[in-house]
Every structure is written in structure tokens, then in C-alpha cells.
Coordinates of C-alpha atoms in Angstrom, one line a residue:
M190 CA -0.1 -0.1 0.0
Q191 CA 1.6 3.5 -1.0
R192 CA 1.6 6.3 1.4
V193 CA 0.0 9.4 0.4
Y194 CA 1.7 12.6 1.7
S195 CA -0.1 15.8 1.8
R196 CA 1.7 19.3 1.9
R197 CA 0.2 19.9 5.3
N198 CA 1.7 16.6 6.6
V199 CA 5.0 17.4 5.0
V200 CA 5.2 20.9 6.5
A201 CA 4.1 19.7 9.8
R202 CA 6.9 17.1 10.0
A203 CA 9.5 19.6 8.8
A204 CA 8.4 21.9 11.5
A205 CA 8.6 19.2 14.2
S206 CA 12.1 18.2 13.0
A207 CA 13.2 21.8 13.2
V208 CA 11.9 22.0 16.8
V209 CA 13.8 18.9 17.8
L210 CA 17.1 20.2 16.1
T211 CA 16.9 23.4 17.9
A212 CA 16.6 21.6 21.1
L213 CA 19.7 19.8 20.6
P214 CA 23.2 21.3 21.8
L215 CA 24.7 23.5 19.2
R216 CA 28.1 22.0 19.9
A217 CA 29.2 18.5 18.8
Q218 CA 32.5 18.4 20.3
D219 CA 33.9 18.5 24.0
P220 CA 34.9 21.8 25.5
V221 CA 38.5 22.9 24.4
I222 CA 41.2 24.4 26.5
H223 CA 42.8 27.6 24.8
D224 CA 46.2 28.4 25.9
V225 CA 47.4 32.3 26.0
Q226 CA 51.0 32.9 26.9
I227 CA 51.9 36.2 29.0
K228 CA 55.3 37.0 27.9
A229 CA 57.2 40.2 27.2
F230 CA 54.2 42.0 28.8
K231 CA 51.9 40.9 26.1
F232 CA 49.0 38.4 25.7
D233 CA 49.9 35.9 23.1
P234 CA 47.7 35.4 21.0
K235 CA 46.2 38.8 21.6
V236 CA 42.7 37.4 20.0
V237 CA 41.5 34.0 21.2
Q238 CA 38.6 32.4 19.3
V239 CA 36.4 30.3 21.5
Q240 CA 33.2 28.7 22.1
I241 CA 30.8 28.7 24.9
G242 CA 31.9 26.1 27.5
D243 CA 35.5 26.3 26.4
T244 CA 38.3 27.2 28.9
I245 CA 41.0 29.9 28.5
R246 CA 44.2 29.4 30.3
W247 CA 46.6 32.1 30.7
T248 CA 50.3 31.2 31.6
N249 CA 52.7 33.6 32.8
Q250 CA 56.2 33.4 31.4
D251 CA 57.2 36.9 32.7
L252 CA 59.1 37.6 35.9
A253 CA 56.4 40.1 36.9
P254 CA 52.9 39.0 38.1
H255 CA 50.0 39.4 35.8
T256 CA 46.3 39.1 35.6
A257 CA 43.6 38.5 33.0
T258 CA 40.8 40.8 34.0
A259 CA 37.5 41.8 32.1
D260 CA 37.4 45.5 31.2
E261 CA 34.2 45.9 33.4
F262 CA 35.5 43.5 36.0
G263 CA 32.8 40.8 35.2
W264 CA 35.7 38.0 35.5
D265 CA 39.3 37.8 36.9
T266 CA 41.8 35.3 37.0
E267 CA 43.4 37.0 40.2
E268 CA 47.2 37.2 40.2
I269 CA 49.1 34.9 38.2
A270 CA 52.9 34.6 39.2
K271 CA 55.8 33.3 37.0
G272 CA 55.2 29.8 35.9
E273 CA 51.5 29.7 37.1
T274 CA 48.3 29.7 35.3
G275 CA 44.9 31.3 35.7
E276 CA 41.7 30.2 33.8
V277 CA 38.1 31.1 33.2
V278 CA 35.3 29.1 31.6
V279 CA 33.7 30.8 28.6
T280 CA 29.9 31.9 29.2
K281 CA 27.3 33.2 26.9
D282 CA 27.4 36.7 28.4
M283 CA 30.9 37.2 29.4
E284 CA 32.8 40.3 28.7
T285 CA 35.2 39.7 25.6
S286 CA 37.8 42.5 26.2
Y287 CA 40.4 42.1 29.1
F288 CA 43.6 43.7 30.4
C289 CA 46.2 42.9 33.1
A290 CA 45.3 44.9 36.2
F291 CA 49.1 45.5 37.1
H292 CA 50.0 46.6 33.6
T293 CA 47.0 48.2 31.9
H294 CA 48.6 48.7 28.6
M295 CA 48.5 45.0 28.2
K296 CA 45.1 43.9 26.4
G297 CA 43.5 41.0 24.7
T298 CA 40.1 40.2 23.0
I299 CA 38.0 36.9 23.3
E300 CA 36.0 36.1 20.1
I301 CA 33.0 33.9 21.0
L302 CA 32.0 32.0 18.0

């Protein structure tokens, strides 16, 4: 017996599929750790591209202590001494411009993809 598909049924099924697909997580892979080196009083890379749920890890290679601090102070790694690391987990609403609280000329950017 042959099934008959009406336009209404096809549209309804397509709409139902779209609802199911939007309920699925947008990310198919596990969260990633993105490393940013602090050296010569600069963040390297200066721009880091991330996705929500990823972790950004700053490692201080300078003698002086540093921070990675959001421009509006929404997040902060606190002091990172030589050889140590600081981390933040990327969230949907996080600030994306940051600086070092000890050396305000040091600036970086987070791009959330």
C-alpha cells in the first residue's frame, strides 16, 4: 500500500524536525582549553577564538605577576605569578575585552564563535 503525503503533513513534519533540532546542543565536540601565553608584557595570542563552555588558560612566562581581568571586571583570573596559570570558562554573556590589572597597557580580546 502506497503512503500519500499531503503538503500539510510534510510541512508539519518539517516543523517538528526543526523544533527537535533546535533543542539539540549546538556544539558537537567536547569543550576545548585555549592557551594564552603571557610573555614580554603581552598576551599571545592577543585574540583568542572560543566557543561557549571552552576554557581559556593564561600562563605567565614573565618575571612580573599579571592578571587577565575583564574590562568591566565581570571576571578575573586574580594574580598569576611567574610559571603559574589562571583560567576562566567561557560563558554566553561574558565580557570579551580584557587587560592586566597590574599593567593596563596589556590588552586582549576573546571572540566567541
